[in-house]
Tab-separated table of C-alpha atoms in Angstrom:
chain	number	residue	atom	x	y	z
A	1483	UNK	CA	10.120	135.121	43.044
A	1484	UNK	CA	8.154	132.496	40.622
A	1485	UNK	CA	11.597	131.706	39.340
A	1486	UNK	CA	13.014	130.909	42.929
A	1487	UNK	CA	10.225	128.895	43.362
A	1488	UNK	CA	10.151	126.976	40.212
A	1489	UNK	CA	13.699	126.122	41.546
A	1490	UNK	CA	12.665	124.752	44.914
A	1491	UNK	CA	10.380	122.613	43.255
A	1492	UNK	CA	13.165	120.957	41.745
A	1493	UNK	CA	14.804	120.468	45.004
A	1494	UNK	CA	11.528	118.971	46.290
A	1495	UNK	CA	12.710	115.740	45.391
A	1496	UNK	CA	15.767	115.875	47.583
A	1497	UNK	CA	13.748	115.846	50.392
A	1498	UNK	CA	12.325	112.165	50.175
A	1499	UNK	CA	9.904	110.423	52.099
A	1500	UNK	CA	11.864	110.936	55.030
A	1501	UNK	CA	11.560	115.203	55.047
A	1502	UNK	CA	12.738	116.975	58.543
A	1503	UNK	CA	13.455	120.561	59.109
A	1504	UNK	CA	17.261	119.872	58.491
A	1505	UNK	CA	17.052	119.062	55.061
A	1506	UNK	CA	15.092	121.941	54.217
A	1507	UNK	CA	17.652	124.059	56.119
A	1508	UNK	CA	20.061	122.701	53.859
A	1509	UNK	CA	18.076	123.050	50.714
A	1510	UNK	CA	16.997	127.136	51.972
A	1511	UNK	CA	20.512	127.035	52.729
A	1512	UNK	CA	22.615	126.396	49.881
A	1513	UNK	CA	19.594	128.360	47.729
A	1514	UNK	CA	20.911	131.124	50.043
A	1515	UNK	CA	23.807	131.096	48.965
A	1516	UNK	CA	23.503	130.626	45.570
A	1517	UNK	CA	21.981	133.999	45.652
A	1518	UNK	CA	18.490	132.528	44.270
A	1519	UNK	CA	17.029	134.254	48.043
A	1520	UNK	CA	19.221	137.836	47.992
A	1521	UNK	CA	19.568	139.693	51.365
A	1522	UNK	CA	16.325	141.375	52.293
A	1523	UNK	CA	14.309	139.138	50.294
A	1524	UNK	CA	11.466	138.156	52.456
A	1525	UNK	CA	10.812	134.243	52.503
A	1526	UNK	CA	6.697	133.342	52.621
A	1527	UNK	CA	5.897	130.325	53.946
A	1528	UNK	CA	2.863	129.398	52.150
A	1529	UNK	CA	5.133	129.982	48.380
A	1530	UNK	CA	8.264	127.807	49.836
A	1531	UNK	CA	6.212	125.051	52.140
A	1532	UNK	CA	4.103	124.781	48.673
A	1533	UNK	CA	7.493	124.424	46.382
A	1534	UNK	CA	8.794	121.978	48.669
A	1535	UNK	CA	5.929	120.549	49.621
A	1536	UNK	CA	6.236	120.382	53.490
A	1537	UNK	CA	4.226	121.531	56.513
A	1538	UNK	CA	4.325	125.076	57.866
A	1539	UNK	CA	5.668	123.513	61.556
A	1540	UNK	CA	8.757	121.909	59.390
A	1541	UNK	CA	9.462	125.657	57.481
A	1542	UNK	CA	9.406	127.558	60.508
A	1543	UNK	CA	11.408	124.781	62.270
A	1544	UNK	CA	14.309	125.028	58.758
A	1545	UNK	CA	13.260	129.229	59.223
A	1546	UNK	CA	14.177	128.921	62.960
A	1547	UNK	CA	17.508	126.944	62.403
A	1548	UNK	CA	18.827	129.927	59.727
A	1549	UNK	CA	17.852	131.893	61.784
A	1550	UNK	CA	20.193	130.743	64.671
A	1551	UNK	CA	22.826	130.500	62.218
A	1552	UNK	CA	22.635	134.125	61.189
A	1553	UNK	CA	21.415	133.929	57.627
A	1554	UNK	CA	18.057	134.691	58.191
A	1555	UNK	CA	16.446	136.990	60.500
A	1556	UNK	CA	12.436	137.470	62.056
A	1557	UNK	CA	11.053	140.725	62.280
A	1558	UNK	CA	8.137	141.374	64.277
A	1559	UNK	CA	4.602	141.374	62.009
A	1560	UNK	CA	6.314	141.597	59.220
A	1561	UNK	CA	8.412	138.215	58.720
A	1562	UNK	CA	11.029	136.064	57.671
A	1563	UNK	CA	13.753	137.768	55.694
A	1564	UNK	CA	17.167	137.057	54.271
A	1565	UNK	CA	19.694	138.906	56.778
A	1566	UNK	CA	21.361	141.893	55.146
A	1567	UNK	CA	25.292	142.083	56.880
A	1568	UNK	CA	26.376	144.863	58.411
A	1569	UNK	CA	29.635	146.253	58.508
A	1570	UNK	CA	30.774	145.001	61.691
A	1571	UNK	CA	29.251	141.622	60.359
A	1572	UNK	CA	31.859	141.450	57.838
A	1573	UNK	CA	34.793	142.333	59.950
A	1574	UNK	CA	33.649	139.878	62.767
A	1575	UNK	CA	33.202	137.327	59.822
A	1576	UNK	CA	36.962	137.738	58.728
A	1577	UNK	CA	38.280	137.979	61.737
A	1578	UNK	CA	36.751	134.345	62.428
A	1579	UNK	CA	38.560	133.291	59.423
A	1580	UNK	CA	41.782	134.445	59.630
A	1581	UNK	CA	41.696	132.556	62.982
A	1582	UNK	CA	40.547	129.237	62.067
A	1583	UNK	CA	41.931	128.986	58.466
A	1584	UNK	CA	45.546	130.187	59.724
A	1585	UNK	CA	45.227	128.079	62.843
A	1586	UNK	CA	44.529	124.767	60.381
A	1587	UNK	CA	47.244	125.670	58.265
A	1588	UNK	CA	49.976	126.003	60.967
A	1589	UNK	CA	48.765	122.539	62.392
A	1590	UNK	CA	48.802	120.691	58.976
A	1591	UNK	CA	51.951	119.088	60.219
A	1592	UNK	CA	53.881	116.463	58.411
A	1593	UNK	CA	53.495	116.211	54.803
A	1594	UNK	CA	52.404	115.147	52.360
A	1595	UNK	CA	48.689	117.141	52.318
A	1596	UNK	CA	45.515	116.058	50.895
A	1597	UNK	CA	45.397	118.898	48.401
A	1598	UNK	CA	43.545	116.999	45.286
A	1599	UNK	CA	40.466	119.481	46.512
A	1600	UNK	CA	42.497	122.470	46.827
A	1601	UNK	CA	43.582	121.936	43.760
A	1602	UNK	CA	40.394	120.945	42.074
A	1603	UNK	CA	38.718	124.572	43.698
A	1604	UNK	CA	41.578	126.602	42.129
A	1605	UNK	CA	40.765	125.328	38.684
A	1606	UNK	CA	37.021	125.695	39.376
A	1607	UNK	CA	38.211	129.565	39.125
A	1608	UNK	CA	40.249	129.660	36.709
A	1609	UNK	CA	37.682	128.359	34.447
A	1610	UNK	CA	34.880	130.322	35.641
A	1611	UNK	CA	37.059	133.727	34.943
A	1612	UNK	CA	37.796	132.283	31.639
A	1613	UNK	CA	33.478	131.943	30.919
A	1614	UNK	CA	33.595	135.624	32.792
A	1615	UNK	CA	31.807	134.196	35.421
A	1616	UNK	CA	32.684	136.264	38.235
A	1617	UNK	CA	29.817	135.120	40.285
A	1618	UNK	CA	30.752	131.617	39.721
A	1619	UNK	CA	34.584	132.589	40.893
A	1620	UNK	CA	33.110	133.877	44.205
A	1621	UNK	CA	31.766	130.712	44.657
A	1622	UNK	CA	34.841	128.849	43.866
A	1623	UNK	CA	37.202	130.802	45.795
A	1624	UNK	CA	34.640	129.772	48.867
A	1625	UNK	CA	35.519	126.430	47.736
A	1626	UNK	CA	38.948	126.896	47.899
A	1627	UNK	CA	38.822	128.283	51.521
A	1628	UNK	CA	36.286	125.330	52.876
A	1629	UNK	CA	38.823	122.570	51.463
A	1630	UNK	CA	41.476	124.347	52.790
A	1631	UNK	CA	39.613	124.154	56.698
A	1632	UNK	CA	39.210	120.780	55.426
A	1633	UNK	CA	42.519	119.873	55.902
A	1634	UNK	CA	42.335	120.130	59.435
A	1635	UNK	CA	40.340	116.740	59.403
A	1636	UNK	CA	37.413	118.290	61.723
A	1637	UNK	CA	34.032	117.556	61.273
A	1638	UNK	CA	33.377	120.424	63.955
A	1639	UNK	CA	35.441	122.951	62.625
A	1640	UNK	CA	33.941	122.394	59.396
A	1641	UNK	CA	30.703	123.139	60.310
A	1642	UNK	CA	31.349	125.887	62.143
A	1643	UNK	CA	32.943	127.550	58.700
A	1644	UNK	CA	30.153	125.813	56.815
A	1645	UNK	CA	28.227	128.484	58.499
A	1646	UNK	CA	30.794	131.470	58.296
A	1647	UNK	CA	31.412	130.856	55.012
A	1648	UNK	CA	27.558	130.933	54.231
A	1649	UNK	CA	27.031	134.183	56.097
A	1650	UNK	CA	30.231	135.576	53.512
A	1651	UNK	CA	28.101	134.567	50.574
A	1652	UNK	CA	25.575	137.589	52.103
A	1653	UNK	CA	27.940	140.282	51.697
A	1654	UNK	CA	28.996	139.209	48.418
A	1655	UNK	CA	25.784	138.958	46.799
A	1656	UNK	CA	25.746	142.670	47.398
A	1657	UNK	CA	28.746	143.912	45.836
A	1658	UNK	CA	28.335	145.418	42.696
A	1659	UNK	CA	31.577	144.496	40.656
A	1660	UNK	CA	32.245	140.533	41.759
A	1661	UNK	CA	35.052	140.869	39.003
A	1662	UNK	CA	37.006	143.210	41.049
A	1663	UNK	CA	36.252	141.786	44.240
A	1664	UNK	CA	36.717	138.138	43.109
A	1665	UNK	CA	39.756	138.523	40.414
A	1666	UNK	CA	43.211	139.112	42.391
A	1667	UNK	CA	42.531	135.981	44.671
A	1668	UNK	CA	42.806	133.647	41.575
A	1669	UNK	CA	46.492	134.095	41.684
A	1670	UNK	CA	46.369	134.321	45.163
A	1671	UNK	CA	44.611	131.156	46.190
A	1672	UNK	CA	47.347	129.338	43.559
A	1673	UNK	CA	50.339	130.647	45.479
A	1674	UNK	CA	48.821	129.217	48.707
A	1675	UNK	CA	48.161	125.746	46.769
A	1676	UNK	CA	52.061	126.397	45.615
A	1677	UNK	CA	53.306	126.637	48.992
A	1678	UNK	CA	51.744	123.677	50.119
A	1679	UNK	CA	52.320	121.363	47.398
A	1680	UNK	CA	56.313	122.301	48.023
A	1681	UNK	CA	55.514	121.523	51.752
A	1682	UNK	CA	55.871	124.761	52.833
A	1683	UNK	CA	53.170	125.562	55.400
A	1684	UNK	CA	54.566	128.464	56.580
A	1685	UNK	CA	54.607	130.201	53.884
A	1686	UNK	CA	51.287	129.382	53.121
A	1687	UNK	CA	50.016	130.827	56.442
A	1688	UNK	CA	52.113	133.960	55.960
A	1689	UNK	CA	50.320	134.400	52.550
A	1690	UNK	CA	46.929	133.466	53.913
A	1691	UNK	CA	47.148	135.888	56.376
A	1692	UNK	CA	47.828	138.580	54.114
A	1693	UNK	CA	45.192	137.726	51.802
A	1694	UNK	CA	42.584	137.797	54.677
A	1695	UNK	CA	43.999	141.312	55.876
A	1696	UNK	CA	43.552	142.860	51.927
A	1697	UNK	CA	40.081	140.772	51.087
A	1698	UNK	CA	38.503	142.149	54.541
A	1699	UNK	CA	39.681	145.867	53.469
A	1700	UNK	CA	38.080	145.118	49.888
A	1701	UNK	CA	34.693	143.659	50.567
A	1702	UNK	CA	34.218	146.252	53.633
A	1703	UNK	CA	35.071	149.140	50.877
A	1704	UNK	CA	32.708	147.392	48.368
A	1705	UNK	CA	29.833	146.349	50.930
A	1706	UNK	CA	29.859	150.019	51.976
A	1707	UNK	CA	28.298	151.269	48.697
A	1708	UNK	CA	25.492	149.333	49.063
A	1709	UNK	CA	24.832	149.105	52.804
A	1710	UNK	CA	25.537	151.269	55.707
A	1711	UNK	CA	27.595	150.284	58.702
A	1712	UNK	CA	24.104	148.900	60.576
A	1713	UNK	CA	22.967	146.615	57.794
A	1714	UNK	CA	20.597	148.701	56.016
A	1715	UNK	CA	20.110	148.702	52.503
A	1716	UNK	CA	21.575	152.456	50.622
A	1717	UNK	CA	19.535	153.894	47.292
């Protein structure tokens, strides 16, 4: 913990003189899913108010907005903790997904896309599986997926992935081999890029959708060695 609070310290200087529960969401947040707070990890207020330097009524305000969008969860005399997924989670999480991110690729319309960010996240992975970064892949292949819902040009559907895709992060800091997990969507998120760049949407959606159906089946397979269908934590 001493070294996720060192860390916070450092971001204490993001929050300015003008600190409000937001930006400490988005600080906790991002932290989150870095994997600096893991699932389960309880969150104390006097360590992370201290780190960051901010009142306990702004915390529990940032603690209260997490907690609406599903990343962290209060229990009763015992806390604040960092929500652990469960199975059903994961499938509701994907099936989001593959609803939205299909749905923005069959509206793309006319070309020519914006895909200089698509692009850029697909060589974010390929070098981070060439450092054997598999961590860093995971994070890049989120990148890929949040410029692709970028394309849609919707600051509302944005943030609604912002948070869908930050709830993913969860499951994935609990799989034990990222490599495996992470690996076959390198290829995978270049033959989507591929089919756009040849203005070819529907082919893009057609392999989208089929990389949604396999990645659900993989993470649930890999998520179940390390938590049971309800969300708690296996030995």
């Amino acid at each position: 913990m001493a070294e996720q609070l060192a860390g916070l310290a450092d971001d204490r200087a993001l929050l300015g003189r003008t600190s409000t529960a937001e930006r400490v969401a988005d600080i906790l947040r991002s932290r989150i899913a870095e994997g600096y707070f893991p699932p389960g990890t309880r969150l104390s207020e006097d360590s992370i108010g201290g780190a960051l330097g901010v009142s306990r009524n702004t915390l529990r305000e940032a603690f209260r907005l997490l907690t609406h969008e599903r990343l962290l969860v209060h229990e009763l005399n015992r806390g604040v903790f960092v929500r652990v997924l469960s199975v059903e989670d994961v499938e509701d999480i994907y099936r989001t997904r593959r609803l939205v991110e299909c749905a923005v690729v069959r509206g793309l319309g006319e070309p020519p896309y914006a895909l200089e960010q698509l692009a850029a996240a697909v060589t974010e992975g390929q070098l981070a599986s060439v450092e054997d970064d598999w961590k860093g892949v995971g994070t890049a292949n989120i990148h890929f997926h949040r410029e692709l819902v970028a394309l849609a040009g919707s600051a509302r559907t944005d943030e609604l992935m912002r948070s869908v895709f930050a709830e993913l992060r969860l499951a994935f800091h609990l799989v034990d081999d990222p490599k495996a997990l992470h690996e076959p969507y390198l290829q995978r998120n270049r033959l989507i890029l591929q089919a756009l760049q040849a203005n070819n949407p529907a082919e893009a959606e057609k392999l989208l959708a089929v990389y949604l159906d396999d990645s659900l089946e993989r993470v649930v397979d890999a998520y179940r060695n390390r938590v049971g269908e309800d969300g708690t934590a296996l030995d």
